[in-house]
Short mmCIF file of C-alpha atoms in Angstrom, two decimals:
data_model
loop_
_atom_site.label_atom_id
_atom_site.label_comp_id
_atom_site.label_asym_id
_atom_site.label_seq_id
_atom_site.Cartn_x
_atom_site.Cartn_y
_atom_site.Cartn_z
CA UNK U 19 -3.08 17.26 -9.68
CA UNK U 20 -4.81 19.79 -11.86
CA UNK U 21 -3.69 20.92 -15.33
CA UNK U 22 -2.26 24.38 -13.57
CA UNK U 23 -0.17 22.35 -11.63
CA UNK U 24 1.39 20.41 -14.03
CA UNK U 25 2.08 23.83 -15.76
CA UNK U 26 3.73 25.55 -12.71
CA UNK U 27 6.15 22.62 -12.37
CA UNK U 28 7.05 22.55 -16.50
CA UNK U 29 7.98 26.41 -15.40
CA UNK U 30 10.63 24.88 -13.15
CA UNK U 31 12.10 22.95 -16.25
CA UNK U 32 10.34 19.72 -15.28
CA UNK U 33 10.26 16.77 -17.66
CA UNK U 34 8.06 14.62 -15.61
CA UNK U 35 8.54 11.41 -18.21
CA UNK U 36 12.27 11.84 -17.37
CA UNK U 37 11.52 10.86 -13.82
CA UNK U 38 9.86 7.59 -14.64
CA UNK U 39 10.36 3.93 -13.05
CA UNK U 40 13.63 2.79 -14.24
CA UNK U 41 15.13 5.78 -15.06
CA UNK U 42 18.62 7.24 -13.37
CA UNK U 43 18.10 8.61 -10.64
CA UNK U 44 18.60 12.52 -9.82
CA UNK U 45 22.40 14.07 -9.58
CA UNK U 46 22.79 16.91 -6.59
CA UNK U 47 20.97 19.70 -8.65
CA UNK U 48 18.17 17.09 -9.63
CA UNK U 49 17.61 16.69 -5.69
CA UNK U 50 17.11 20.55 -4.93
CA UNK U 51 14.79 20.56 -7.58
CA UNK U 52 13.05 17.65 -5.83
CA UNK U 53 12.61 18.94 -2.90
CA UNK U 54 11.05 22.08 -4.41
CA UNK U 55 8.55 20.11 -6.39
CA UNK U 56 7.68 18.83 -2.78
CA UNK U 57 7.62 22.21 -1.62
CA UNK U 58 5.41 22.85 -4.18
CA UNK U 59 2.68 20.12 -4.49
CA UNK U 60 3.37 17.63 -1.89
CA UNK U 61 0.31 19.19 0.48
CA UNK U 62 -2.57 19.13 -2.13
CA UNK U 63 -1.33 15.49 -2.86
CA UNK U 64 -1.81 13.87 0.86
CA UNK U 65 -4.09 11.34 1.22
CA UNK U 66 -7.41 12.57 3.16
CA UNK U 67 -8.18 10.71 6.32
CA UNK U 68 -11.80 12.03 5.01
CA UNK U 69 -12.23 9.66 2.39
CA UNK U 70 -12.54 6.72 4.98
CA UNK U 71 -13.96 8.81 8.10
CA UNK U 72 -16.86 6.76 9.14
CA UNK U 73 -16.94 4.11 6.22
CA UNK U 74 -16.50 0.13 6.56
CA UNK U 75 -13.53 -0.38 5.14
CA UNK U 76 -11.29 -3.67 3.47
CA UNK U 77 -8.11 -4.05 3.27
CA UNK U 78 -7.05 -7.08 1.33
CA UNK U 79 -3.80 -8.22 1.55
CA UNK U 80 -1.64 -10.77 -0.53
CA UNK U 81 -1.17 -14.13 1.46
CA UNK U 82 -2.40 -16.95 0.51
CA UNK U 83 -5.10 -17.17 3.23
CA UNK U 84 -7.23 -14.75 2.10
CA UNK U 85 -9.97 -16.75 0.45
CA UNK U 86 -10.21 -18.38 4.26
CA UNK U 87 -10.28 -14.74 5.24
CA UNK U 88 -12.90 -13.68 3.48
CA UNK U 89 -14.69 -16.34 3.59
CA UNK U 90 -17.96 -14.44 5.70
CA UNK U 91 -17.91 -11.21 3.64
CA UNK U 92 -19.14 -10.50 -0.26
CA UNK U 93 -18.08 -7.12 -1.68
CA UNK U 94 -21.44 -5.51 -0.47
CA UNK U 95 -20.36 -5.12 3.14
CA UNK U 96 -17.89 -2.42 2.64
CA UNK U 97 -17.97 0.70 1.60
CA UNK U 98 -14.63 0.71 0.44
CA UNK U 99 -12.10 -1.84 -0.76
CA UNK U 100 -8.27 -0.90 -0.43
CA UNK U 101 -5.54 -3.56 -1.86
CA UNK U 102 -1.94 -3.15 -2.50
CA UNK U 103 0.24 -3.64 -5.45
CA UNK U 104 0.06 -6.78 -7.50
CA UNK U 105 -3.56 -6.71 -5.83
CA UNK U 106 -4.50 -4.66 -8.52
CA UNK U 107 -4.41 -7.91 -10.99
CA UNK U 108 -6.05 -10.82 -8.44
CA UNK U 109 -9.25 -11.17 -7.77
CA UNK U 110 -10.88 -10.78 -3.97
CA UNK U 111 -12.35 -14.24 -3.49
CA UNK U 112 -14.98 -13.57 -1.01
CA UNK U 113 -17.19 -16.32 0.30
CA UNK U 114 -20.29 -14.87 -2.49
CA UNK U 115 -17.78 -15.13 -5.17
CA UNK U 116 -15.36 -13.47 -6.57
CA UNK U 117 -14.54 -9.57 -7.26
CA UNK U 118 -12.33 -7.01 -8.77
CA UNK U 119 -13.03 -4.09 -6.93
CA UNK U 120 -10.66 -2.01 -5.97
CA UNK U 121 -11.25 1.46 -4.53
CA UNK U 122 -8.53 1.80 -3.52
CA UNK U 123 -4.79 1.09 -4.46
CA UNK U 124 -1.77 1.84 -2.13
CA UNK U 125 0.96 0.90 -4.90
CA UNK U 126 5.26 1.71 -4.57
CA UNK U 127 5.63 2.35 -8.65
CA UNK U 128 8.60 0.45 -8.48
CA UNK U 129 10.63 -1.31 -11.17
CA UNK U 130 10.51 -5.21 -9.45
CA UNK U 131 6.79 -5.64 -9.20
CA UNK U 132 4.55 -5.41 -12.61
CA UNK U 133 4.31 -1.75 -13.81
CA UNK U 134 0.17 -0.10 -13.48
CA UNK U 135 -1.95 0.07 -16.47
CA UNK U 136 -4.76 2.48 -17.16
CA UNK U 137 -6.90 -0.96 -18.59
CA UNK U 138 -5.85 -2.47 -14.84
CA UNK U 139 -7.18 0.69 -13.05
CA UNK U 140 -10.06 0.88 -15.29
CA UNK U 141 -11.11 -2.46 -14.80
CA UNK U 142 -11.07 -2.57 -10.99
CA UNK U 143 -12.35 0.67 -11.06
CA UNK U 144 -10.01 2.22 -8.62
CA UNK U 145 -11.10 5.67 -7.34
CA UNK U 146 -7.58 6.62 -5.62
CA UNK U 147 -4.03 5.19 -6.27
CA UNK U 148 -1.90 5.80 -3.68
CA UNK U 149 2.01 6.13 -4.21
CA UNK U 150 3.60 4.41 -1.21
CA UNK U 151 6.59 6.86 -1.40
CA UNK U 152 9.74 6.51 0.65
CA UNK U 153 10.47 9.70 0.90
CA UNK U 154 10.59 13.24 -0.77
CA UNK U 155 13.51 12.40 -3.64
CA UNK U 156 10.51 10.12 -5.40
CA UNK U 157 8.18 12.70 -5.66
CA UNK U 158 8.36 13.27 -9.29
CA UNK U 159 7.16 9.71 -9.89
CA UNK U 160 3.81 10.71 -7.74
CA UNK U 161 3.70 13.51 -10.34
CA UNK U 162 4.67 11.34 -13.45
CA UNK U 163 1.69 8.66 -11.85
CA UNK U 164 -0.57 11.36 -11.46
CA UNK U 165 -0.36 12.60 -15.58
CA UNK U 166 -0.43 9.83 -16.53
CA UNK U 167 -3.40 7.77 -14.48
CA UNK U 168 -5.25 10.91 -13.10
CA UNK U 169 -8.53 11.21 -15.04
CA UNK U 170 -12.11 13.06 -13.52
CA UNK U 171 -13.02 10.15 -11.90
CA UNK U 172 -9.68 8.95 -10.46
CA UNK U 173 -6.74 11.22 -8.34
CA UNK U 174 -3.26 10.31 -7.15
CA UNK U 175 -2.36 10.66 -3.42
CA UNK U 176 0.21 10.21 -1.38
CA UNK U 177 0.80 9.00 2.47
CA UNK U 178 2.91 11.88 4.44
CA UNK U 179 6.54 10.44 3.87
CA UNK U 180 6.71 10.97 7.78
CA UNK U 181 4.88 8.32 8.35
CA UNK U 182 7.47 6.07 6.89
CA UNK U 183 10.32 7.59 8.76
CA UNK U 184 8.07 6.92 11.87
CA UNK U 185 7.16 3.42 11.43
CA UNK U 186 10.90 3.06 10.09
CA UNK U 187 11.99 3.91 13.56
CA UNK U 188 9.56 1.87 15.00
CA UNK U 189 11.01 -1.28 13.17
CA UNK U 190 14.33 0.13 14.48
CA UNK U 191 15.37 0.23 10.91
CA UNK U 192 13.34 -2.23 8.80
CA UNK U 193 11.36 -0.98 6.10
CA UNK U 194 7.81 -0.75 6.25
CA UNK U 195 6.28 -2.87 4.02
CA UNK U 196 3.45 -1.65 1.87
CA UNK U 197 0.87 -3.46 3.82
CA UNK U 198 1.70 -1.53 7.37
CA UNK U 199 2.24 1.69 5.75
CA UNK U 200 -1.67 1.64 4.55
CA UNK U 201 -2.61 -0.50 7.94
CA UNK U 202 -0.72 2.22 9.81
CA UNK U 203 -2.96 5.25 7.18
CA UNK U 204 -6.58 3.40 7.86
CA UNK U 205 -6.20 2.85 11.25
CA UNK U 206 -5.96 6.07 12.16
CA UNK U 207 -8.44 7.32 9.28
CA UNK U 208 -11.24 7.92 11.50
CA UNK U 209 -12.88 4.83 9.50
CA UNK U 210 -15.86 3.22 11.58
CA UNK U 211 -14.80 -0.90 10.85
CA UNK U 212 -11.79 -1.63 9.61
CA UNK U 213 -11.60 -5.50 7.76
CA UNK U 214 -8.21 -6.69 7.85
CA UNK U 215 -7.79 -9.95 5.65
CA UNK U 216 -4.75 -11.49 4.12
CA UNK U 217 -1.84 -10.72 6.15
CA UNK U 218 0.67 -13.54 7.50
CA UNK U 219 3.62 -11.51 8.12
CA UNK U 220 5.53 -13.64 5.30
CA UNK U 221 4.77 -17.32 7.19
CA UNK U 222 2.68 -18.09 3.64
CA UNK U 223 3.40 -17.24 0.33
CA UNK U 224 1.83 -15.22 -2.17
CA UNK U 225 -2.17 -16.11 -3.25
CA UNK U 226 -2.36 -17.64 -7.04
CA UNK U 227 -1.59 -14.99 -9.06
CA UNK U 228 -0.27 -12.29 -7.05
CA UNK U 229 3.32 -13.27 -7.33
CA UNK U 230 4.85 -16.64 -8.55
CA UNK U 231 8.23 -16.05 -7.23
CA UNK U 232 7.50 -18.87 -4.55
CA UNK U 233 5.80 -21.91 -4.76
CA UNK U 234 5.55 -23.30 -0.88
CA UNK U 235 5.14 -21.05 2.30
CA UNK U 236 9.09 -21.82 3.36
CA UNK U 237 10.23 -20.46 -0.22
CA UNK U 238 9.06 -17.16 1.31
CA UNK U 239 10.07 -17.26 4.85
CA UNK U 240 13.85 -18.09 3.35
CA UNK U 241 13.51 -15.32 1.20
CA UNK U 242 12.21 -12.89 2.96
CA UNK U 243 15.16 -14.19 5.43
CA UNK U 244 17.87 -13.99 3.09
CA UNK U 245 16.90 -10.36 1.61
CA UNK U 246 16.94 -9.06 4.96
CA UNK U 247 14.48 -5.80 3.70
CA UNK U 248 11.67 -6.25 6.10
CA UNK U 249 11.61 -7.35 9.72
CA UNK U 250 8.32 -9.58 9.58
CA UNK U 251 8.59 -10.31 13.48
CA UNK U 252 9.43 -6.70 14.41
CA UNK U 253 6.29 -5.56 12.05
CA UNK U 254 3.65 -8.07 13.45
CA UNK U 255 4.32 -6.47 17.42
CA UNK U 256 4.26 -2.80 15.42
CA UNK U 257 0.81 -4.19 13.90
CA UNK U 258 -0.60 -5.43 17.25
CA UNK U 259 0.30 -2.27 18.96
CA UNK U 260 -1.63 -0.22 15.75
CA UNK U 261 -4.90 -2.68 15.78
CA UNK U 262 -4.40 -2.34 19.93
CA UNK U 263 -4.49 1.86 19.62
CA UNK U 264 -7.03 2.28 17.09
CA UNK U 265 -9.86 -0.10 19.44
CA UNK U 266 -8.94 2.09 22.09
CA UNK U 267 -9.78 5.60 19.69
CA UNK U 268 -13.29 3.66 19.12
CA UNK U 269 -12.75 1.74 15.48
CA UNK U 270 -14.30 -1.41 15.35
CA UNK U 271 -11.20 -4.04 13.65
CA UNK U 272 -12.26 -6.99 12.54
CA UNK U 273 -9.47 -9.41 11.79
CA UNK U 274 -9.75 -12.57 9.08
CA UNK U 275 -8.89 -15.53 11.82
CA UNK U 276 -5.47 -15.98 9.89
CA UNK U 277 -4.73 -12.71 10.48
CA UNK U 278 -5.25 -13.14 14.18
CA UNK U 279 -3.42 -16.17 14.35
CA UNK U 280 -0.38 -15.14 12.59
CA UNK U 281 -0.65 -11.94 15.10
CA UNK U 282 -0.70 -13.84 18.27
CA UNK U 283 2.79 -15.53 16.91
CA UNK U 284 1.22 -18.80 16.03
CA UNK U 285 2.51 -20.32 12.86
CA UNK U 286 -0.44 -20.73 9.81
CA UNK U 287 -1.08 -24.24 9.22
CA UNK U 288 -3.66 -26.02 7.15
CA UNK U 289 -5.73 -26.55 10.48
CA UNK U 290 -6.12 -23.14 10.39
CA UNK U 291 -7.94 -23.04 6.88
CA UNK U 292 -11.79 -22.83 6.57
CA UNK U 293 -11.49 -24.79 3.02
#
């Protein structure tokens, strides 16, 4: 978002800062102004399916399986890396060592995971933060996000809030989680190879670091149960059907062997791990 922009919408009698994480949310005149802010910027603001069109790409995701996942790849054989949320603070541990990069970040700027720092973005050297946005009413927070961590070398994007409504109805309610929202954006990116690493569809917990909430693999399948958010069954067959579609349009998807076993139904056991 360019400095014009941000003047245009202070015109409108926009206090972006007002609109931060945390904050109340937006009374019935707030909302109409939302949805003109949309109006507004939303389109120069979509995430380009050129950015990834043709490149080897990573996505890294949270479980703790990922080191086994990674375990044939170093940082060198992609051309991008994309991660999500507390991603941003762990470390990829690929077989050649360890790395921070992060090209990419698909992130939901929300209050119950640990708030983005410029010194965070800076030191992974992210290129693009995505907001994973729900829908239209969170806008201003893409805005707010893009003042505040847009700089020459980095923009804000978002992912078509469609695209949630459609994978919504796909989960026959569930919410996406931020995982299948940017599986559901790179598969159909046009992107040559597509490295999928680190998903279990909640049957493991968390990698060190990445959230400490539980401490054994069943902590997170109860939780995960009790919450009653996302449907991790119902999203594994919506993930199948995704990696299924996008071999057929002619990208190459490599998945981590965790990754395929937890996809094929099979519950992630320690016979499954490489280390």
């Amino acid at each position: 978002m360019d400095g014009m922009a941000f003047k245009a919408a202070s015109k409108i009698g926009f206090k972006m800062t007002k609109y931060m994480p945390g904050k109340l949310r937006p009374k019935f005149l707030e909302v109409l102004r939302y949805k003109l802010l949309y109006r507004l910027f939303s389109r120069k603001m979509l995430l380009e399916q050129s950015r990834f069109k043709g490149k080897t790409v990573l996505l890294a995701g949270p479980a703790r399986t990922l080191s086994d996942d990674l375990s044939p790849w170093s940082a060198d054989d992609f051309d991008l890396v994309v991660k999500m949320n507390n991603g941003l603070w762990v470390d990829l541990p690929f077989g050649t060592g360890n790395s921070q990069r992060c090209d990419v970040l698909f992130h939901s700027l929300t209050d119950d995971i640990p708030a983005v720092t410029s010194a965070a973005l800076a030191a992974a050297d992210v290129r693009c933060l995505v907001h994973r946005t729900t829908g239209k009413g969170r806008f201003p927070i893409t805005l707010w996000a893009a003042r505040s961590w847009g700089t020459e070398n980095r923009v804000v994007r978002i992912v078509d809030p469609d695209s949630y409504r459609k994978l919504t109805k796909r989960l026959e309610g569930a919410s996406p989680t931020t995982g299948l929202v940017c599986l559901d954006f790179l598969l159909k990116s046009g992107a040559k190879k597509v490295v999928i690493a680190g998903f279990t569809f909640f049957q493991t917990k968390y990698q060190d670091g990445y959230d400490e909430r539980d401490q054994t693999d069943q902590d997170t399948v109860q939780r995960v149960k009790s919450l009653s958010h996302h449907d991790p069954d119902k999203e594994r067959e919506v993930v199948a059907r995704l990696v299924a579609e996008a071999r057929k349009a002619g990208t190459e998807v490599v998945l981590g062997p965790c990754v395929e076993t937890a996809l094929q139904g099979r519950l992630i056991d320690n016979q499954d791990l490489v280390s």
